PDB file of C-alpha atoms in Angstrom:
ATOM      1  CA  ASN A 878     114.282  63.165 148.760  1.00 48.00           C
ATOM      2  CA  GLU A 879     112.041  64.390 146.062  1.00 51.00           C
ATOM      3  CA  SER A 880     110.443  67.531 146.594  1.00 54.00           C
ATOM      4  CA  GLY A 881     107.358  69.204 144.563  1.00 54.00           C
ATOM      5  CA  VAL A 882     103.887  70.950 144.755  1.00 52.00           C
ATOM      6  CA  TYR A 883     100.461  69.032 144.073  1.00 47.00           C
ATOM      7  CA  MET A 884      98.451  71.388 141.877  1.00 47.00           C
ATOM      8  CA  HIS A 885      94.935  70.196 139.937  1.00 48.00           C
ATOM      9  CA  THR A 886      95.185  71.663 136.306  1.00 61.00           C
ATOM     10  CA  GLN A 887      95.878  70.584 132.676  1.00 83.00           C
ATOM     11  CA  PHE A 888      99.244  69.877 131.416  1.00 88.00           C
ATOM     12  CA  TYR A 889      99.244  73.101 129.478  1.00 92.00           C
ATOM     13  CA  PHE A 890      99.225  74.745 132.691  1.00 91.00           C
ATOM     14  CA  ARG A 891     101.422  72.801 134.521  1.00 90.00           C
ATOM     15  CA  LYS A 892     103.753  73.219 132.168  1.00 94.00           C
ATOM     16  CA  ALA A 893     104.031  77.139 132.073  1.00 95.00           C
ATOM     17  CA  MET A 894     103.731  77.006 136.156  1.00 93.00           C
ATOM     18  CA  GLN A 895     107.282  74.563 136.152  1.00 95.00           C
ATOM     19  CA  GLU A 896     109.009  76.994 133.696  1.00 97.00           C
ATOM     20  CA  THR A 897     108.464  79.872 135.848  1.00 96.00           C
ATOM     21  CA  TYR A 898     110.132  78.286 138.468  1.00 95.00           C
ATOM     22  CA  ASP A 899     113.862  79.400 138.749  1.00 96.00           C
ATOM     23  CA  GLN A 900     115.358  76.405 140.797  1.00 93.00           C
ATOM     24  CA  PRO A 901     118.737  77.589 139.525  1.00 94.00           C
ATOM     25  CA  GLY A 902     118.232  81.047 141.043  1.00 94.00           C
ATOM     26  CA  ILE A 903     116.567  80.190 144.439  1.00 93.00           C
ATOM     27  CA  SER A 904     119.400  77.157 144.642  1.00 91.00           C
ATOM     28  CA  LYS A 905     121.668  79.985 144.622  1.00 92.00           C
ATOM     29  CA  ALA A 906     120.205  82.980 146.140  1.00 92.00           C
ATOM     30  CA  ILE A 907     118.392  81.541 149.064  1.00 92.00           C
ATOM     31  CA  TYR A 908     119.524  77.669 149.520  1.00 89.00           C
ATOM     32  CA  HIS A 909     123.156  79.541 149.247  1.00 87.00           C
ATOM     33  CA  GLU A 910     123.986  76.543 146.789  1.00 85.00           C
ATOM     34  CA  TYR A 911     122.846  74.405 149.363  1.00 85.00           C
ATOM     35  CA  GLY A 912     120.212  72.585 146.959  1.00 84.00           C
ATOM     36  CA  ILE A 913     120.013  70.806 143.370  1.00 85.00           C
ATOM     37  CA  PRO A 914     117.167  71.377 141.228  1.00 88.00           C
ATOM     38  CA  ALA A 915     114.367  68.375 141.194  1.00 87.00           C
ATOM     39  CA  SER A 916     112.779  67.319 137.524  1.00 88.00           C
ATOM     40  CA  ALA A 917     111.148  63.680 137.879  1.00 83.00           C
ATOM     41  CA  ALA A 918     109.434  61.173 140.069  1.00 77.00           C
ATOM     42  CA  ARG A 919     112.921  59.802 140.966  1.00 77.00           C
ATOM     43  CA  PRO A 920     115.545  61.947 143.119  1.00 75.00           C
ATOM     44  CA  ASN A 921     118.012  64.070 141.416  1.00 77.00           C
ATOM     45  CA  SER A 922     120.448  63.360 144.832  1.00 74.00           C
ATOM     46  CA  PRO A 923     123.198  62.017 144.967  1.00 74.00           C
ATOM     47  CA  PRO A 924     123.927  63.456 141.609  1.00 75.00           C
ATOM     48  CA  GLY A 925     124.973  60.053 139.082  1.00 76.00           C
ATOM     49  CA  ASN A 926     122.591  57.550 141.065  1.00 78.00           C
ATOM     50  CA  GLN A 927     121.122  54.702 139.337  1.00 82.00           C
ATOM     51  CA  TRP A 928     117.991  55.854 139.384  1.00 81.00           C
ATOM     52  CA  ILE A 929     118.095  58.848 137.138  1.00 86.00           C
ATOM     53  CA  PRO A 930     117.033  58.582 133.498  1.00 88.00           C
ATOM     54  CA  PRO A 931     118.881  60.842 131.090  1.00 91.00           C
ATOM     55  CA  ILE A 932     115.874  63.614 130.815  1.00 92.00           C
ATOM     56  CA  GLU A 933     116.569  64.428 134.276  1.00 90.00           C
ATOM     57  CA  ASN A 934     119.648  66.102 133.472  1.00 90.00           C
ATOM     58  CA  GLU A 935     118.447  68.069 131.010  1.00 92.00           C
ATOM     59  CA  ASN A 936     119.227  71.148 131.188  1.00 94.00           C
ATOM     60  CA  ASN A 937     121.511  71.104 134.054  1.00 90.00           C
ATOM     61  CA  GLY A 938     119.029  69.068 135.871  1.00 89.00           C
ATOM     62  CA  GLN A 939     116.033  70.941 135.027  1.00 92.00           C
ATOM     63  CA  GLY A 940     114.756  68.519 133.001  1.00 93.00           C
ATOM     64  CA  PRO A 941     112.411  68.717 130.006  1.00 95.00           C
ATOM     65  CA  TYR A 942     110.636  72.338 131.495  1.00 95.00           C
ATOM     66  CA  PRO A 943     113.720  74.947 132.415  1.00 96.00           C
ATOM     67  CA  PHE A 944     113.143  77.797 133.716  1.00 97.00           C
ATOM     68  CA  SER A 945     112.290  80.691 131.346  1.00 97.00           C
ATOM     69  CA  ILE A 946     109.528  83.310 131.362  1.00 97.00           C
ATOM     70  CA  ALA A 947     109.133  83.845 127.937  1.00 97.00           C
ATOM     71  CA  LYS A 948     108.196  79.742 126.908  1.00 97.00           C
ATOM     72  CA  ALA A 949     105.897  80.313 129.691  1.00 97.00           C
ATOM     73  CA  LYS A 950     103.792  83.232 128.015  1.00 97.00           C
ATOM     74  CA  SER A 951     104.164  81.734 125.201  1.00 97.00           C
ATOM     75  CA  THR A 952     102.670  78.398 126.304  1.00 95.00           C
ATOM     76  CA  LEU A 953     100.038  79.975 127.878  1.00 96.00           C
ATOM     77  CA  GLU A 954      99.245  82.176 124.651  1.00 97.00           C
ATOM     78  CA  ALA A 955      98.937  79.010 122.403  1.00 96.00           C
ATOM     79  CA  HIS A 956      96.047  77.854 124.586  1.00 95.00           C
ATOM     80  CA  GLY A 957      93.887  80.744 124.240  1.00 96.00           C
ATOM     81  CA  TRP A 958      95.645  83.098 126.767  1.00 96.00           C
ATOM     82  CA  SER A 959      96.484  86.670 126.316  1.00 96.00           C
ATOM     83  CA  GLU A 960      97.894  89.382 128.815  1.00 96.00           C
ATOM     84  CA  VAL A 961      95.241  91.917 129.872  1.00 95.00           C
ATOM     85  CA  GLY A 962      96.348  94.475 132.774  1.00 94.00           C
ATOM     86  CA  GLY A 963      99.223  92.363 133.725  1.00 94.00           C
ATOM     87  CA  VAL A 964      97.160  89.011 134.423  1.00 95.00           C
ATOM     88  CA  MET A 965      96.321  86.021 131.806  1.00 96.00           C
ATOM     89  CA  THR A 966      93.118  86.468 130.827  1.00 96.00           C
ATOM     90  CA  CYS A 967      91.205  83.116 128.130  1.00 95.00           C
ATOM     91  CA  GLN A 968      90.344  84.376 125.446  1.00 96.00           C
ATOM     92  CA  ASP A 969      89.045  81.545 123.605  1.00 96.00           C
ATOM     93  CA  PRO A 970      87.733  78.865 125.884  1.00 92.00           C
ATOM     94  CA  SER A 971      87.803  76.305 123.206  1.00 93.00           C
ATOM     95  CA  LYS A 972      91.812  76.292 123.804  1.00 94.00           C
ATOM     96  CA  CYS A 973      91.907  77.048 127.362  1.00 92.00           C
ATOM     97  CA  GLY A 974      89.889  73.951 128.010  1.00 88.00           C
ATOM     98  CA  THR A 975      87.359  72.842 129.863  1.00 84.00           C
ATOM     99  CA  GLY A 976      85.676  74.666 132.974  1.00 82.00           C
ATOM    100  CA  ILE A 977      87.671  77.590 131.380  1.00 88.00           C
ATOM    101  CA  LYS A 978      85.566  80.884 130.493  1.00 91.00           C
ATOM    102  CA  GLN A 979      86.101  83.505 128.055  1.00 94.00           C
ATOM    103  CA  GLY A 980      87.510  86.505 130.307  1.00 94.00           C
ATOM    104  CA  GLN A 981      88.951  84.288 132.988  1.00 92.00           C
ATOM    105  CA  LYS A 982      91.681  85.526 135.070  1.00 93.00           C
ATOM    106  CA  LEU A 983      94.995  83.224 135.752  1.00 93.00           C
ATOM    107  CA  ALA A 984      94.840  84.273 139.225  1.00 90.00           C
ATOM    108  CA  LEU A 985      95.603  81.005 141.805  1.00 88.00           C
ATOM    109  CA  THR A 986      94.828  80.409 145.517  1.00 86.00           C
ATOM    110  CA  PHE A 987      98.249  79.398 146.293  1.00 87.00           C
ATOM    111  CA  VAL A 988      98.488  77.325 150.244  1.00 85.00           C
ATOM    112  CA  TYR A 989     102.377  77.031 151.492  1.00 87.00           C
ATOM    113  CA  SER A 990     103.610  75.132 154.780  1.00 86.00           C
ATOM    114  CA  THR A 991     105.348  78.280 156.795  1.00 87.00           C
ATOM    115  CA  GLY A 992     107.532  77.794 159.622  1.00 85.00           C
ATOM    116  CA  VAL A 993     110.913  77.851 157.935  1.00 86.00           C
ATOM    117  CA  ALA A 994     112.280  81.338 156.312  1.00 90.00           C
ATOM    118  CA  ALA A 995     113.672  79.357 153.461  1.00 89.00           C
ATOM    119  CA  THR A 996     110.524  77.737 152.120  1.00 88.00           C
ATOM    120  CA  THR A 997     108.471  81.605 152.613  1.00 91.00           C
ATOM    121  CA  ALA A 998     111.334  83.072 150.793  1.00 93.00           C
ATOM    122  CA  MET A 999     110.880  80.500 147.865  1.00 92.00           C
ATOM    123  CA  TRP A1000     107.430  80.967 147.287  1.00 92.00           C
ATOM    124  CA  GLN A1001     107.699  84.678 147.262  1.00 95.00           C
ATOM    125  CA  THR A1002     110.005  84.483 144.513  1.00 95.00           C
ATOM    126  CA  TYR A1003     107.969  81.972 142.483  1.00 94.00           C
ATOM    127  CA  LYS A1004     105.081  84.344 143.014  1.00 95.00           C
ATOM    128  CA  SER A1005     107.409  87.097 141.171  1.00 96.00           C
ATOM    129  CA  ASP A1006     108.740  85.317 138.724  1.00 96.00           C
ATOM    130  CA  ALA A1007     104.995  83.632 137.461  1.00 96.00           C
ATOM    131  CA  SER A1008     103.662  87.405 137.840  1.00 97.00           C
ATOM    132  CA  GLN A1009     106.049  88.285 134.885  1.00 97.00           C
ATOM    133  CA  ALA A1010     104.520  85.544 132.982  1.00 97.00           C
ATOM    134  CA  GLY A1011     101.094  87.089 133.784  1.00 97.00           C
ATOM    135  CA  ILE A1012     100.173  84.222 137.033  1.00 95.00           C
ATOM    136  CA  ASP A1013      98.536  86.145 139.588  1.00 94.00           C
ATOM    137  CA  ILE A1014      99.744  84.268 142.885  1.00 93.00           C
ATOM    138  CA  ASN A1015      97.821  84.990 145.687  1.00 92.00           C
ATOM    139  CA  LEU A1016     100.108  83.288 148.373  1.00 92.00           C
ATOM    140  CA  VAL A1017      98.583  81.730 151.721  1.00 89.00           C
ATOM    141  CA  GLY A1018     100.501  80.588 154.553  1.00 87.00           C
ATOM    142  CA  GLN A1019      99.641  77.859 156.531  1.00 85.00           C
ATOM    143  CA  SER A1020     100.940  75.078 158.688  1.00 83.00           C
ATOM    144  CA  PHE A1021     101.658  71.928 157.726  1.00 79.00           C
ATOM    145  CA  ASN A1022      99.203  70.119 159.406  1.00 77.00           C
ATOM    146  CA  THR A1023      96.466  72.108 158.180  1.00 81.00           C
ATOM    147  CA  ILE A1024      97.204  71.713 154.852  1.00 75.00           C
ATOM    148  CA  VAL A1025      97.404  68.244 155.039  1.00 72.00           C
ATOM    149  CA  GLY A1026      93.645  68.058 156.185  1.00 70.00           C
ATOM    150  CA  GLU A1027      93.048  70.586 153.867  1.00 70.00           C
ATOM    151  CA  ALA A1028      94.016  68.559 151.156  1.00 68.00           C
ATOM    152  CA  ALA A1029      93.145  65.285 152.206  1.00 64.00           C
ATOM    153  CA  PRO A1030      89.609  65.353 150.744  1.00 54.00           C
ATOM    154  CA  CYS A1031      90.186  67.973 148.127  1.00 63.00           C
ATOM    155  CA  ALA A1032      89.498  65.981 144.811  1.00 60.00           C
ATOM    156  CA  PRO A1033      89.166  68.550 141.395  1.00 55.00           C
ATOM    157  CA  MET A1034      86.733  70.875 140.714  1.00 52.00           C
ATOM    158  CA  GLY A1035      84.859  69.319 143.521  1.00 54.00           C
ATOM    159  CA  PRO A1036      83.092  71.367 146.312  1.00 55.00           C
ATOM    160  CA  LYS A1037      85.535  70.810 149.146  1.00 58.00           C
ATOM    161  CA  CYS A1038      88.342  72.258 146.794  1.00 64.00           C
ATOM    162  CA  ASN A1039      88.631  75.791 146.518  1.00 64.00           C
ATOM    163  CA  VAL A1040      92.464  75.721 146.239  1.00 64.00           C
ATOM    164  CA  GLN A1041      94.425  75.365 142.938  1.00 73.00           C
ATOM    165  CA  VAL A1042      97.363  74.616 144.577  1.00 77.00           C
ATOM    166  CA  PHE A1043      99.057  73.127 148.043  1.00 74.00           C
ATOM    167  CA  ALA A1044     102.937  73.388 148.791  1.00 77.00           C
ATOM    168  CA  TYR A1045     104.145  71.917 151.841  1.00 71.00           C
ATOM    169  CA  GLY A1046     107.184  69.805 151.029  1.00 69.00           C
ATOM    170  CA  GLY A1047     107.949  66.721 149.632  1.00 71.00           C
ATOM    171  CA  TRP A1048     108.961  62.933 150.042  1.00 72.00           C
ATOM    172  CA  ALA A1049     111.612  61.409 151.091  1.00 69.00           C
ATOM    173  CA  PHE A1050     112.467  57.540 149.754  1.00 68.00           C
ATOM    174  CA  ASP A1051     113.187  55.930 153.471  1.00 62.00           C
ATOM    175  CA  GLY A1052     110.793  52.776 153.945  1.00 57.00           C
ATOM    176  CA  PRO A1053     109.096  50.961 153.731  1.00 56.00           C
ATOM    177  CA  GLY A1054     109.771  50.555 150.083  1.00 60.00           C
ATOM    178  CA  PHE A1055     113.107  52.454 149.330  1.00 70.00           C
ATOM    179  CA  GLU A1056     113.280  51.975 145.419  1.00 77.00           C
ATOM    180  CA  PRO A1057     111.423  55.144 144.238  1.00 80.00           C
ATOM    181  CA  THR A1058     108.516  53.390 142.512  1.00 82.00           C
ATOM    182  CA  GLY A1059     106.107  55.977 143.329  1.00 78.00           C
ATOM    183  CA  GLU A1060     103.222  53.689 144.101  1.00 80.00           C
ATOM    184  CA  PRO A1061     102.145  56.377 147.068  1.00 77.00           C
ATOM    185  CA  LEU A1062     102.670  59.582 144.996  1.00 82.00           C
ATOM    186  CA  PHE A1063     101.086  59.141 141.776  1.00 86.00           C
ATOM    187  CA  ALA A1064      99.329  56.099 141.685  1.00 88.00           C
ATOM    188  CA  THR A1065      95.485  56.137 141.193  1.00 87.00           C
ATOM    189  CA  GLY A1066      93.947  56.437 144.876  1.00 82.00           C
ATOM    190  CA  ALA A1067      97.120  56.230 146.662  1.00 82.00           C
ATOM    191  CA  GLY A1068      97.137  57.069 150.253  1.00 75.00           C
ATOM    192  CA  SER A1069      99.401  60.142 149.736  1.00 76.00           C
ATOM    193  CA  ASN A1070      98.502  60.766 146.445  1.00 77.00           C
ATOM    194  CA  ALA A1071      96.988  64.107 147.865  1.00 70.00           C
ATOM    195  CA  GLY A1072      96.903  66.107 144.609  1.00 73.00           C
ATOM    196  CA  ASN A1073      94.350  63.238 143.404  1.00 76.00           C
ATOM    197  CA  TYR A1074      96.344  62.780 139.947  1.00 82.00           C
ATOM    198  CA  SER A1075      95.553  59.819 137.552  1.00 85.00           C
ATOM    199  CA  ASP A1076      96.660  58.973 134.428  1.00 90.00           C
ATOM    200  CA  PRO A1077      96.235  55.221 133.102  1.00 93.00           C
ATOM    201  CA  LYS A1078      99.591  55.162 131.767  1.00 94.00           C
ATOM    202  CA  MET A1079     101.309  56.306 135.261  1.00 93.00           C
ATOM    203  CA  ASP A1080      99.392  53.690 137.203  1.00 94.00           C
ATOM    204  CA  GLN A1081     100.916  50.871 134.446  1.00 95.00           C
ATOM    205  CA  LEU A1082     104.109  52.123 134.399  1.00 94.00           C
ATOM    206  CA  ILE A1083     104.580  52.326 138.248  1.00 92.00           C
ATOM    207  CA  THR A1084     103.032  48.886 138.201  1.00 92.00           C
ATOM    208  CA  ALA A1085     105.822  47.624 136.325  1.00 93.00           C
ATOM    209  CA  THR A1086     108.336  48.816 138.694  1.00 90.00           C
ATOM    210  CA  HIS A1087     106.725  45.871 141.010  1.00 88.00           C
ATOM    211  CA  THR A1088     106.705  43.345 138.658  1.00 88.00           C
ATOM    212  CA  ASP A1089     110.209  44.117 136.777  1.00 88.00           C
ATOM    213  CA  SER A1090     113.754  44.459 138.103  1.00 85.00           C
ATOM    214  CA  ALA A1091     114.990  45.921 134.408  1.00 90.00           C
ATOM    215  CA  MET A1092     116.517  49.255 135.853  1.00 90.00           C
ATOM    216  CA  SER A1093     114.852  50.159 131.799  1.00 92.00           C
ATOM    217  CA  THR A1094     111.673  50.117 133.607  1.00 92.00           C
ATOM    218  CA  PHE A1095     112.588  52.504 136.317  1.00 90.00           C
ATOM    219  CA  ASP A1096     113.677  54.613 133.731  1.00 92.00           C
ATOM    220  CA  GLN A1097     110.009  54.703 131.629  1.00 93.00           C
ATOM    221  CA  TYR A1098     108.264  55.479 134.880  1.00 92.00           C
ATOM    222  CA  ALA A1099     110.582  58.632 135.471  1.00 91.00           C
ATOM    223  CA  THR A1100     110.880  59.322 132.419  1.00 93.00           C
ATOM    224  CA  TYR A1101     106.899  59.596 131.476  1.00 93.00           C
ATOM    225  CA  GLY A1102     107.134  61.400 135.135  1.00 90.00           C
ATOM    226  CA  ALA A1103     109.548  63.927 134.347  1.00 92.00           C
ATOM    227  CA  ARG A1104     106.911  65.077 131.209  1.00 93.00           C
ATOM    228  CA  GLN A1105     103.722  64.282 132.534  1.00 91.00           C
ATOM    229  CA  LEU A1106     104.766  66.816 135.527  1.00 90.00           C
ATOM    230  CA  PRO A1107     102.360  65.279 138.144  1.00 87.00           C
ATOM    231  CA  PHE A1108     104.297  67.855 140.755  1.00 83.00           C
ATOM    232  CA  ILE A1109     105.574  71.093 139.951  1.00 86.00           C
ATOM    233  CA  TRP A1110     109.098  70.638 141.003  1.00 88.00           C
ATOM    234  CA  ASN A1111     110.870  72.668 143.255  1.00 87.00           C
ATOM    235  CA  PRO A1112     114.557  72.216 144.726  1.00 86.00           C
ATOM    236  CA  ASP A1113     116.007  69.854 146.787  1.00 82.00           C
ATOM    237  CA  ASN A1114     117.912  71.481 149.867  1.00 80.00           C
ATOM    238  CA  TYR A1115     120.767  70.075 151.860  1.00 77.00           C
ATOM    239  CA  THR A1116     120.720  70.906 155.461  1.00 74.00           C
ATOM    240  CA  ILE A1117     123.635  70.805 157.635  1.00 76.00           C
ATOM    241  CA  GLN A1118     123.434  69.323 161.232  1.00 80.00           C
ATOM    242  CA  ALA A1119     126.036  70.425 163.999  1.00 87.00           C
ATOM    243  CA  VAL A1120     127.087  68.227 166.588  1.00 91.00           C
ATOM    244  CA  SER A1121     128.709  69.189 169.842  1.00 93.00           C
ATOM    245  CA  SER A1122     132.127  67.799 170.225  1.00 92.00           C
ATOM    246  CA  LYS A1123     131.046  67.179 173.419  1.00 94.00           C
ATOM    247  CA  LEU A1124     128.019  65.160 172.574  1.00 94.00           C
ATOM    248  CA  HIS A1125     128.806  61.526 171.637  1.00 94.00           C
ATOM    249  CA  ASN A1126     127.559  58.538 170.114  1.00 91.00           C
ATOM    250  CA  VAL A1127     125.469  60.529 167.601  1.00 89.00           C
ATOM    251  CA  THR A1128     125.253  59.091 163.954  1.00 81.00           C
ATOM    252  CA  PHE A1129     122.871  59.840 161.015  1.00 73.00           C
ATOM    253  CA  SER A1130     120.795  57.874 159.034  1.00 65.00           C
ATOM    254  CA  PRO A1131     119.381  58.143 155.487  1.00 58.00           C
ATOM    255  CA  ILE A1132     116.252  57.244 156.810  1.00 56.00           C
ATOM    256  CA  PHE A1133     115.927  59.895 159.544  1.00 63.00           C
ATOM    257  CA  THR A1134     116.307  58.187 162.707  1.00 69.00           C
ATOM    258  CA  LEU A1135     117.831  59.405 165.810  1.00 77.00           C
ATOM    259  CA  TYR A1136     118.740  57.531 169.095  1.00 83.00           C
ATOM    260  CA  PRO A1137     118.962  60.007 171.811  1.00 88.00           C
ATOM    261  CA  GLU A1138     119.123  57.397 174.262  1.00 90.00           C
ATOM    262  CA  TYR A1139     122.751  56.323 173.248  1.00 90.00           C
ATOM    263  CA  TRP A1140     123.870  60.167 173.501  1.00 92.00           C
ATOM    264  CA  TYR A1141     126.005  61.450 176.545  1.00 94.00           C
ATOM    265  CA  PHE A1142     127.709  64.273 176.931  1.00 93.00           C
ATOM    266  CA  THR A1143     131.204  64.661 177.780  1.00 93.00           C
ATOM    267  CA  LYS A1144     133.294  68.042 180.035  1.00 88.00           C
TER     268      LYS A1144
END
């Protein structure tokens, strides 16, 4: 699996958002150590698998942008922002970036998928940590189906897009393509690229994974993804599925398929 958040913004801001994400702390406090950091476009689990490039293992699996409130504030300040009344405010539009006006506050509408208590706790923790760096997050909980419907037509800076962040889950590399190539996630115009991420070099690297089987090709793609942050990475958490000893023929598949027609009970 790979977990992350789709977000329309400039790279430096994605970096600051990642730096306010305490993946180790959330994994420990909320998932009780049943979670590991995500840091690139290829899954960090299971640890030591052939798909993990060295950059993903940096900072205990957090990759090149580990949790640091101080670094997040420094990142924003270097791009024309300063804290006013506890919220980062653009002071120099030439540094803040296209479309950002002087005096604009760094306030975000952050839509997340409801229904799982741990997920809600995770985003509440993130909101609290981000506020320490002057990032004001307004959490809005919605159903998964509602968010998918909103995200599909949402183009960056477009009239149908009044949400800055969509957080509604991750991606499972469970078919039809089992190799973590990334074409449905980050290729320009791809069906599952709900974040509308588009980068010519990323497209080139993704295409290369279909024409070259060398592991170095996959490493280049994943390494670029780790540095570019097409997602804001959040922890991959494990789940436990308990089965009664009286229920037989239950098997667990890596592609999440269940066959209850073969199950049966005994007294």
